[in-house]
Each structure stands twice: as C-alpha cells, then as structure tokens.
PDB file of C-alpha atoms in Angstrom:
ATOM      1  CA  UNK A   1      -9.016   8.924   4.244  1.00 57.00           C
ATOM      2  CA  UNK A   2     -11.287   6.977   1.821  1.00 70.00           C
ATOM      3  CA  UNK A   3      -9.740   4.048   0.823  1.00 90.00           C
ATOM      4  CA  UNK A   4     -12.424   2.796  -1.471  1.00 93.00           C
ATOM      5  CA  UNK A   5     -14.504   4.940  -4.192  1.00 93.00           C
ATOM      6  CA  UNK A   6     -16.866   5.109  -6.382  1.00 94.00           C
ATOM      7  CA  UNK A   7     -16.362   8.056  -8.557  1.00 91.00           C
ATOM      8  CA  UNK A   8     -19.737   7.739 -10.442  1.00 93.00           C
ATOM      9  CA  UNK A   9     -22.250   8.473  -7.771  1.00 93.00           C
ATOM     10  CA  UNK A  10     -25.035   7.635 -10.499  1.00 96.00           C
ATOM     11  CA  UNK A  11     -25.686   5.482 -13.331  1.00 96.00           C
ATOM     12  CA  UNK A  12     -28.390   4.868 -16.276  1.00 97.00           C
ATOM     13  CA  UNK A  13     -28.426   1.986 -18.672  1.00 97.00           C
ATOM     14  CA  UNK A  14     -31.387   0.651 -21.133  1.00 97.00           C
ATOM     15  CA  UNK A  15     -32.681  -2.360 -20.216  1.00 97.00           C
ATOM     16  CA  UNK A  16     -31.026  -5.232 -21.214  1.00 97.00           C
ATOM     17  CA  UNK A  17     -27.511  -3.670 -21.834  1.00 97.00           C
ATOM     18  CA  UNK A  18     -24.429  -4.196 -19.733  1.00 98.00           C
ATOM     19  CA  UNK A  19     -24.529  -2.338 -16.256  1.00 98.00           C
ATOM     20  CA  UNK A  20     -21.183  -1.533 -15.266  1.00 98.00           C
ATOM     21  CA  UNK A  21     -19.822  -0.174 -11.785  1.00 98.00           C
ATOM     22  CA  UNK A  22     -16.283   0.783 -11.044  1.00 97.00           C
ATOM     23  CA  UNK A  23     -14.712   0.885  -7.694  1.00 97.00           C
ATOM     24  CA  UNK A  24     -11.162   2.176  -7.287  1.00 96.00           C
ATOM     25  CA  UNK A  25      -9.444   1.481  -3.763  1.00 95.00           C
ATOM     26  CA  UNK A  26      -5.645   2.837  -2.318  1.00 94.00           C
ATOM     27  CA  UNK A  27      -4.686  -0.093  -0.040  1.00 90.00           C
ATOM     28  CA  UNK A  28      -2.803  -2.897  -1.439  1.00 90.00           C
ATOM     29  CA  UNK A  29      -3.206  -4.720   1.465  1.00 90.00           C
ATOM     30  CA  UNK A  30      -6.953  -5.452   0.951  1.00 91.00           C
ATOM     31  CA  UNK A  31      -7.579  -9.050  -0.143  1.00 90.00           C
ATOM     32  CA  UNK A  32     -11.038  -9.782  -0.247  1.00 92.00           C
ATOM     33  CA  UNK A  33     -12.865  -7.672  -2.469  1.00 95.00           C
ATOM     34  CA  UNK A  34     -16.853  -7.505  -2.215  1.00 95.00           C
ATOM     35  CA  UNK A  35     -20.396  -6.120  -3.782  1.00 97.00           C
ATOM     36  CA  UNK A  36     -23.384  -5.400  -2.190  1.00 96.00           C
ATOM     37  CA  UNK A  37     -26.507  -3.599  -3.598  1.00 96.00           C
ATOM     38  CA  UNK A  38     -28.993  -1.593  -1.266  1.00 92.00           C
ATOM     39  CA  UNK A  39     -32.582  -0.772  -1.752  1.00 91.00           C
ATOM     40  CA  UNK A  40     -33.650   2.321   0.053  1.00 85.00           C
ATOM     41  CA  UNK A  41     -34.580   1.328   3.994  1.00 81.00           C
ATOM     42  CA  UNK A  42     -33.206  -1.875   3.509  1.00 87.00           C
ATOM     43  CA  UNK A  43     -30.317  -3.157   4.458  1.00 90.00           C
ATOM     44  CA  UNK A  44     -26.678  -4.066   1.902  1.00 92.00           C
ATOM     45  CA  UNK A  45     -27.578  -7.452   0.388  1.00 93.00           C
ATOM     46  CA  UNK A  46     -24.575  -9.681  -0.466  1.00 93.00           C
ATOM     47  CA  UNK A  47     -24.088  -9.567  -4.609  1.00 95.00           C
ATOM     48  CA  UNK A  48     -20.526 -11.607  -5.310  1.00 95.00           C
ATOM     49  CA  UNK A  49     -16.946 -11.416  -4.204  1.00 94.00           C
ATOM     50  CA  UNK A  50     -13.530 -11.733  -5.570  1.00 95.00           C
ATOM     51  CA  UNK A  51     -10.350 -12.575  -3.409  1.00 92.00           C
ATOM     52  CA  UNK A  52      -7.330 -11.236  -4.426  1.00 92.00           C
ATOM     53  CA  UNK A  53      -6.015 -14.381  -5.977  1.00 93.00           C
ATOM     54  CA  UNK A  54      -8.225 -14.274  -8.709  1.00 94.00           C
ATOM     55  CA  UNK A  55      -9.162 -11.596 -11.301  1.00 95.00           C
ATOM     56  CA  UNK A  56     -12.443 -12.329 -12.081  1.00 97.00           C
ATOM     57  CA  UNK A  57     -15.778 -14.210 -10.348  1.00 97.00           C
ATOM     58  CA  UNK A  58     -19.170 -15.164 -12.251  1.00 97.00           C
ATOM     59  CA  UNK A  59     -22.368 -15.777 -10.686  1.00 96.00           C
ATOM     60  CA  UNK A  60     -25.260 -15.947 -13.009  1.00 97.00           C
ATOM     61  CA  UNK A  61     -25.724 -11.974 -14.877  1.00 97.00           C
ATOM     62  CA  UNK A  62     -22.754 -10.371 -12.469  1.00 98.00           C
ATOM     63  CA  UNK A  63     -19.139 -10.715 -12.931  1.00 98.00           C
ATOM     64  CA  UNK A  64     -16.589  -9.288 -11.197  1.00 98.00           C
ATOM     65  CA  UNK A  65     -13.003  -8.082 -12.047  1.00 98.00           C
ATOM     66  CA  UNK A  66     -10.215  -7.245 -10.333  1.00 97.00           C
ATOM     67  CA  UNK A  67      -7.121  -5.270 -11.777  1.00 96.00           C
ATOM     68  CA  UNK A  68      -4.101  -5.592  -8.537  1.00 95.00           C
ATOM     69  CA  UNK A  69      -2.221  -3.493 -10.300  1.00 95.00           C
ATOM     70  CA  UNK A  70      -4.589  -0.867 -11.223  1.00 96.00           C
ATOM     71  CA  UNK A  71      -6.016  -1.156  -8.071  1.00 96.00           C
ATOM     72  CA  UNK A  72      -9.623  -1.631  -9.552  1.00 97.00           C
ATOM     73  CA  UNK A  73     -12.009  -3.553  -9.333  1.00 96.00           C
ATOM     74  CA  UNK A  74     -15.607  -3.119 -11.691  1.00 97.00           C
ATOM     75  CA  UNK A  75     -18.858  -5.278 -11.657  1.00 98.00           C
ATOM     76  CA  UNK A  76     -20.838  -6.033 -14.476  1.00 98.00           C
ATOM     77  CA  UNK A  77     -24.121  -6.826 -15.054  1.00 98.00           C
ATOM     78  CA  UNK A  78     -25.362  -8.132 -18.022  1.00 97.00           C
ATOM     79  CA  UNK A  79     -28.457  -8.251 -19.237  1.00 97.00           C
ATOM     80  CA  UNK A  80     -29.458  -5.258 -17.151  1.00 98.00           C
ATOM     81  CA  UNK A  81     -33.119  -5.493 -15.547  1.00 97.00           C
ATOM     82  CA  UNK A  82     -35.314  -2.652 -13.837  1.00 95.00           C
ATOM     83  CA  UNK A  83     -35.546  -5.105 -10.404  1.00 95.00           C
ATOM     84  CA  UNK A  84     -31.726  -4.163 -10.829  1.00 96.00           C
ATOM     85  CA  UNK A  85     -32.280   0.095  -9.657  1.00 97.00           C
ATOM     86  CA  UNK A  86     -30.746   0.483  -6.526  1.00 96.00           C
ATOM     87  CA  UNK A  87     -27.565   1.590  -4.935  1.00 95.00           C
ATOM     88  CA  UNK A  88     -24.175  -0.461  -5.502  1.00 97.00           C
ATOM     89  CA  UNK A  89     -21.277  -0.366  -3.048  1.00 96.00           C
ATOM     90  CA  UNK A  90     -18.031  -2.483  -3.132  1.00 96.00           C
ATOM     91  CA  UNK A  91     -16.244  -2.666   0.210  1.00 95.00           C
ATOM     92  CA  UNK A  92     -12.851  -4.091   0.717  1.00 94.00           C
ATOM     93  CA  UNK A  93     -10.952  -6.173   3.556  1.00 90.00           C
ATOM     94  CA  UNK A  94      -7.520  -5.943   4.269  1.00 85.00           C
ATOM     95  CA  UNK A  95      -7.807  -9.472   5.728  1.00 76.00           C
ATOM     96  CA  UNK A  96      -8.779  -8.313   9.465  1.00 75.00           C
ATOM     97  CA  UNK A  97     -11.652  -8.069  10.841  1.00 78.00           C
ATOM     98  CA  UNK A  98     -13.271  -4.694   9.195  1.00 85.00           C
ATOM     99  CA  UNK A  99     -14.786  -3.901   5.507  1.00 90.00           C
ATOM    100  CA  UNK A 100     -14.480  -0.754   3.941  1.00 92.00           C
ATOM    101  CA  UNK A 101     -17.263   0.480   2.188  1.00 93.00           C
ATOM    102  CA  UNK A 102     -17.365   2.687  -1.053  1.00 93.00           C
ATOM    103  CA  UNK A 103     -19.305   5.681  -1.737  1.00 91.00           C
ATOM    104  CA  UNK A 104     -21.970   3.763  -3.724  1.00 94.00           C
ATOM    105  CA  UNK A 105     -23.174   4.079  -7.200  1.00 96.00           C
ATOM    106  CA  UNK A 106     -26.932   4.546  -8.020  1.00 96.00           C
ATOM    107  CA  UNK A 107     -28.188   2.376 -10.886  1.00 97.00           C
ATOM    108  CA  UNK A 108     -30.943   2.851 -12.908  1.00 97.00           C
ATOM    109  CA  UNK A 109     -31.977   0.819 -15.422  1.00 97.00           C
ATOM    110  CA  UNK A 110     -34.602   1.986 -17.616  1.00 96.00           C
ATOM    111  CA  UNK A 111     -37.488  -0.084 -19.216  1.00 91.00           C
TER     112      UNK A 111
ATOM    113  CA  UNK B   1     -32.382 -18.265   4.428  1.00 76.00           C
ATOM    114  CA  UNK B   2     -31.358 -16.813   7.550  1.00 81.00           C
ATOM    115  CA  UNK B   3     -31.613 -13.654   8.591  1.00 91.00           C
ATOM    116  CA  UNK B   4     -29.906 -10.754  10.976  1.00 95.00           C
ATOM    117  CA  UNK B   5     -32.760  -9.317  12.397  1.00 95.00           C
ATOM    118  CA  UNK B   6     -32.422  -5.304  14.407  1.00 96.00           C
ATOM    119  CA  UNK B   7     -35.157  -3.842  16.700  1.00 94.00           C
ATOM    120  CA  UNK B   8     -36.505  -1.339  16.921  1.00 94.00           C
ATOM    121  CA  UNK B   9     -36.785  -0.487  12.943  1.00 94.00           C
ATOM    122  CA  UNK B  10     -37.298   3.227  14.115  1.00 95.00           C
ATOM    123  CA  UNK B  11     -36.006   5.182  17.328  1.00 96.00           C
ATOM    124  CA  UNK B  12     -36.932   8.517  17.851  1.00 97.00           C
ATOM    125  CA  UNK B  13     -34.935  10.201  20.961  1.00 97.00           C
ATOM    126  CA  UNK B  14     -33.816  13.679  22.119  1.00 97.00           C
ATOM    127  CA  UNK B  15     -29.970  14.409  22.425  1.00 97.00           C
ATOM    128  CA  UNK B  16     -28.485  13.789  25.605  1.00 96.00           C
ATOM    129  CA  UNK B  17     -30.434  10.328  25.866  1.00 97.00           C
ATOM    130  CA  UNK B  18     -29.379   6.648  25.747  1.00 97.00           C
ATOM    131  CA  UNK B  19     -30.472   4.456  23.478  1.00 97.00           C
ATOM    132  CA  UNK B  20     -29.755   0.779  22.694  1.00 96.00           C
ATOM    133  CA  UNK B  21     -30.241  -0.719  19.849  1.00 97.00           C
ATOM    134  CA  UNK B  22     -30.735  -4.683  19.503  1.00 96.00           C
ATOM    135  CA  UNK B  23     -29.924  -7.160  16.921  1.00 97.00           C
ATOM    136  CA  UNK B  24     -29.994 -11.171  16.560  1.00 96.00           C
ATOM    137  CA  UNK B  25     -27.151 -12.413  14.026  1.00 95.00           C
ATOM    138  CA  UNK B  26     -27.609 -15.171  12.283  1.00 93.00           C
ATOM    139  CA  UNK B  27     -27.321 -18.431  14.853  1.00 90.00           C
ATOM    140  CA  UNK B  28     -23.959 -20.058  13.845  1.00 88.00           C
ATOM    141  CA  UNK B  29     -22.001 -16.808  13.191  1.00 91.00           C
ATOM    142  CA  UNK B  30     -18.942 -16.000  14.948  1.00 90.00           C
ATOM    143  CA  UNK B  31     -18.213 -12.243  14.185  1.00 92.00           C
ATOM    144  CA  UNK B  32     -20.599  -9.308  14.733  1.00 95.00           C
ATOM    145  CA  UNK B  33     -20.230  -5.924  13.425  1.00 96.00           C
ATOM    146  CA  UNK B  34     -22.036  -2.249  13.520  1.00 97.00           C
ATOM    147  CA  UNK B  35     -21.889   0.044  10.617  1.00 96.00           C
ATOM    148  CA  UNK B  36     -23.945   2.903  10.127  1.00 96.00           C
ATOM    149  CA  UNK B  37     -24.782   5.503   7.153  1.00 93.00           C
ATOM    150  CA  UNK B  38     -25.632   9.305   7.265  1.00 92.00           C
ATOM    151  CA  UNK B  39     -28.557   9.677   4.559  1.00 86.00           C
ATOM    152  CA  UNK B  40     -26.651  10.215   1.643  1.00 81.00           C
ATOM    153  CA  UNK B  41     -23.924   9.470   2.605  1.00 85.00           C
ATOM    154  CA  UNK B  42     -21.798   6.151   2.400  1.00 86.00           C
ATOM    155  CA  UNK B  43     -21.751   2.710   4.657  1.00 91.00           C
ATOM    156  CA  UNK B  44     -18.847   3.501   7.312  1.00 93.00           C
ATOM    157  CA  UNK B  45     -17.956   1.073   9.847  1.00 93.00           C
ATOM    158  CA  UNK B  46     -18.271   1.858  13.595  1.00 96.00           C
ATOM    159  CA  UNK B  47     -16.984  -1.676  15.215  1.00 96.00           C
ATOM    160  CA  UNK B  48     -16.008  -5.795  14.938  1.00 94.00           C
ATOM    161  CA  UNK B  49     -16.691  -8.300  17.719  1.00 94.00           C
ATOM    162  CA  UNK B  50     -15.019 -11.303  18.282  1.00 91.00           C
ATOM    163  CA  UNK B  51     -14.829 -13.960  20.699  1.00 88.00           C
ATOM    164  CA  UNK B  52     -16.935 -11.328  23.304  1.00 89.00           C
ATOM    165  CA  UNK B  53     -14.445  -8.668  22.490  1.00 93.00           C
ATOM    166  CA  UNK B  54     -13.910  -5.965  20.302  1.00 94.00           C
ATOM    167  CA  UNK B  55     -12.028  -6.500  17.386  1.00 92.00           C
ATOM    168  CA  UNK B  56     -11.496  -3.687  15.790  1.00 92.00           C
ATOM    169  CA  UNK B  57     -13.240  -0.178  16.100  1.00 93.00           C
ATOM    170  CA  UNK B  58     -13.176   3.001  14.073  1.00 93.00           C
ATOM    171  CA  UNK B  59     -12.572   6.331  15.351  1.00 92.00           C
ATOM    172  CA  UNK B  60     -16.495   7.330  15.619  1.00 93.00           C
ATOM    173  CA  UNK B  61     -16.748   4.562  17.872  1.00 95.00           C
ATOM    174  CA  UNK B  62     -15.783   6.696  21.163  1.00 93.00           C
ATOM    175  CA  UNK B  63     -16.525   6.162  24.543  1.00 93.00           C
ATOM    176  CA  UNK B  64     -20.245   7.286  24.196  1.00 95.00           C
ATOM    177  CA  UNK B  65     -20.173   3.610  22.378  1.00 97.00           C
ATOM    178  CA  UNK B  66     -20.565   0.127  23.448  1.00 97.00           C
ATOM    179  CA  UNK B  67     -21.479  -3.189  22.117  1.00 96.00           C
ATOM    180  CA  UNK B  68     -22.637  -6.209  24.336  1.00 94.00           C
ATOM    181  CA  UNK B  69     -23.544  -9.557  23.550  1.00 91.00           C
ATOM    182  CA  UNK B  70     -25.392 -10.174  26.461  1.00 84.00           C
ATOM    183  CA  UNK B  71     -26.653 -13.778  25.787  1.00 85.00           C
ATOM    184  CA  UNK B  72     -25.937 -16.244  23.422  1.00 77.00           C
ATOM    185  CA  UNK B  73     -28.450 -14.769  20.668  1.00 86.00           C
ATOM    186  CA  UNK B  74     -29.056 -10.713  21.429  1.00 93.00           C
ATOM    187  CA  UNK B  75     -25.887  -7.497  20.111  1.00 96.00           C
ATOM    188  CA  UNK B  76     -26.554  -4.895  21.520  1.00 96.00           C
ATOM    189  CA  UNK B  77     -25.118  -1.296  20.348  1.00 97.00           C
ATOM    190  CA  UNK B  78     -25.761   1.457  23.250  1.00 97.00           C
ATOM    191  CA  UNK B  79     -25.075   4.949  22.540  1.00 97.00           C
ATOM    192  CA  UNK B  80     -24.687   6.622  25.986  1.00 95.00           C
ATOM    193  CA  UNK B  81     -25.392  10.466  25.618  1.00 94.00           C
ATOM    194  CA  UNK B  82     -27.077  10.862  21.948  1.00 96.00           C
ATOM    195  CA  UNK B  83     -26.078  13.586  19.990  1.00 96.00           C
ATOM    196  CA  UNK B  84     -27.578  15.333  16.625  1.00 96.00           C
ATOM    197  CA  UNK B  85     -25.197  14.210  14.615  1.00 95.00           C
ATOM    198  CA  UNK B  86     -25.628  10.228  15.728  1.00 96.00           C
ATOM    199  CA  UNK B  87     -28.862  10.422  13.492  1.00 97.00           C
ATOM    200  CA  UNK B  88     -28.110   7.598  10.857  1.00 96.00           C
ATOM    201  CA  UNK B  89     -29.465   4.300   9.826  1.00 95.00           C
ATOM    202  CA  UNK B  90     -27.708   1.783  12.090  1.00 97.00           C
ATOM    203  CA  UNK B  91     -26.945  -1.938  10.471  1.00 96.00           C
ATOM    204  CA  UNK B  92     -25.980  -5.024  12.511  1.00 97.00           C
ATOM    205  CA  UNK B  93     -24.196  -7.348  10.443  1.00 96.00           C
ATOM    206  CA  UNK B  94     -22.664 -11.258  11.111  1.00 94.00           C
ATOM    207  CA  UNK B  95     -20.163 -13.211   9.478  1.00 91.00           C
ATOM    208  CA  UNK B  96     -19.516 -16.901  10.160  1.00 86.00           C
ATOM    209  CA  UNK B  97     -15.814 -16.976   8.492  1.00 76.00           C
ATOM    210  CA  UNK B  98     -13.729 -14.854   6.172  1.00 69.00           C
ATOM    211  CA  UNK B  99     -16.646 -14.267   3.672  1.00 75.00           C
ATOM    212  CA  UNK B 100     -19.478 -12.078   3.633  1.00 86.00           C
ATOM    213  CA  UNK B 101     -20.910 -10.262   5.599  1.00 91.00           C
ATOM    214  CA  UNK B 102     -24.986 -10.822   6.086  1.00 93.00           C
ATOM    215  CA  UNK B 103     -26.765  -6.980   6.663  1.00 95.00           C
ATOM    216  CA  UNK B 104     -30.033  -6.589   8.999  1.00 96.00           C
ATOM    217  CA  UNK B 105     -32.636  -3.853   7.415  1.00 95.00           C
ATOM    218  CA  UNK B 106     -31.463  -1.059  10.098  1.00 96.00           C
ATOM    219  CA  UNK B 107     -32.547   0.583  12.917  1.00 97.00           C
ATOM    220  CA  UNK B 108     -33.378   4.628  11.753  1.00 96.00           C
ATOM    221  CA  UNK B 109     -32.074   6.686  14.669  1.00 97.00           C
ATOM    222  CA  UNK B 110     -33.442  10.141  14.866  1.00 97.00           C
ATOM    223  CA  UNK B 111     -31.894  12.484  17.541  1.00 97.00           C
ATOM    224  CA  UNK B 112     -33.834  15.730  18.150  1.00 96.00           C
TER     225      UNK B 112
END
C-alpha cells in the first residue's frame, strides 16, 4: 500500500530554471507534509515542510505547495543549481508518530 | 548544528548472525526512529520510540527486531538472526516535537 508517490523517478532541468517535484499521497488524514533531499551514502537532509493548514511554505529558492483536495503536494526550486543533483523524497505524517516516505525523484540539474 | 550520529558506517555479517547497530540522537530529542532503504529502492519505516517504548512499528519490524535505548545517549537497533534480504542502508533518526525529523548518514548492512 504506498500511500505517498513520486511518479517521476527522474528529473533534468538547465541550470537556473525552475526544478519542480511532485508528490501525490492517498491518506487524507496526513497533516504534516515534508521534503527531504539525499545524496548518495548520506543520509535524508531536512529541505522544508508544509502543515496541512497552509497551502504553501517559502524558504529561500524552495517553495512548497499543497493542494488538500487534489491530494498533492509539489516543491519548487527556483533558480535551479548543480549542488542541487540528488534524490528528493516527500514523506507524510498522519499526525502520529510515523512518516511515510515517497519513492523519490532524482534531480539533475545540468550546468 | 547537531547531529544524529550511527556506528558502525559499514557491517558486513553472514545470515543467521546478530548484529546491532548503534546510534546517538541528537541530545534534547524525545522521539527516536529506524527506517531503512533497499538500494534503489525507497525510505520505508521500520519503528518509533517514545517515552522507552515503542510507538509505532511497521510490519518488517518482526520479532527478529528490537530497539533499546540503553542509556540516556546510545539507540540501539538489534537484528537477531540476519537474513539476505535485511541488506539495506539503516538510518537512525530523532525528533524533538511534531517537526522534522533529523537523519544520521546510515549504517550499510551487508548480509552474506
């Protein structure tokens, strides 16, 4: 039962442009909506999160949105940058204790 | 900035052994999870711990799984009789509240 996906296992964008990553998710219980990026052998690092009160959250080049009744939630990243290449997954909380991670989406962003 | 830290970065064992793996959340956090990913595959969560108890846990958590906070600094994730299909990069992770959740750089497990 995957409750969270990706659907684009890979990305490429030019330098520069807008990066964006979808994430689609099935239970409308989850509240607390997050985005982590992953470098190989490394762990997830933290990107930005959205709560399900709000329907979008800006931090510096990444901004989240979040469509309840689409049940989707994409993050963009704008301008794109090559220290950007890695692997994006969202992961979801239905306000207990666990977070369920997508599939991921590899970015690359080319120079 | 703090850090979750795991040990050992690499484990190399043959099926049928235990291994434990050890991490050190960050000091002031109150909930501790494992999650693991299959190369290739995605980030899937094995277990929560709260308040020295589990939480929650999923369903590959089974009894050859424990967790153990055995001081006030050291989780611990022991699987009892390895198997080949427990090869995965293991993450600790630590929370303080409902926000998110701080990743250590993994522990590869390779069962031969």
């Amino acid at each position: 039962d995957q409750q969270v996906k990706q659907n684009s296992p890979s990305l490429s964008v030019q330098e520069g442009r807008i990066s964006i990553l979808n994430c689609d998710y099935t239970n409308s219980m989850f509240d607390y909506f997050l985005w982590y990026k992953k470098y190989p052998a490394e762990g997830p690092t933290f990107l930005i999160s959205i709560s399900s009160i709000k329907d979008k959250n800006e931090d510096g080049r990444f901004t989240v949105f979040l469509n309840k009744s689409a049940k989707h939630l994409s993050l963009h990243i704008v301008p794109s940058q090559p220290g950007d290449s890695a692997v994006y997954f969202c992961a979801a909380s239905p306000g207990t204790y666990k977070y369920i991670f997508g599939t991921g989406t590899r970015l690359k962003v080319l120079a | 900035e703090p850090e979750v830290t795991q040990t050992p970065s690499h484990q190399v064992t043959q099926m049928g052994q235990e291994v434990i793996l050890r991490c050190v959340p960050i000091s002031n956090h109150l909930y501790f999870y494992w999650y693991r990913q299959i190369l290739g595959q995605k980030v899937e969560f094995l277990v929560s711990f709260y308040n020295n108890e589990i939480s929650e846990k999923s369903e590959i958590f089974d009894d050859q799984f424990s967790v153990e906070r055995p001081d006030g600094s050291n989780f611990t994730l022991k699987i009892r009789s390895t198997k080949l299909e427990d090869s995965a990069m293991y993450f600790c992770a630590s929370r303080q509240g409902i926000e998110k959740l701080f990743f250590g750089s993994g522990t590869q497990l390779s069962v031969l």
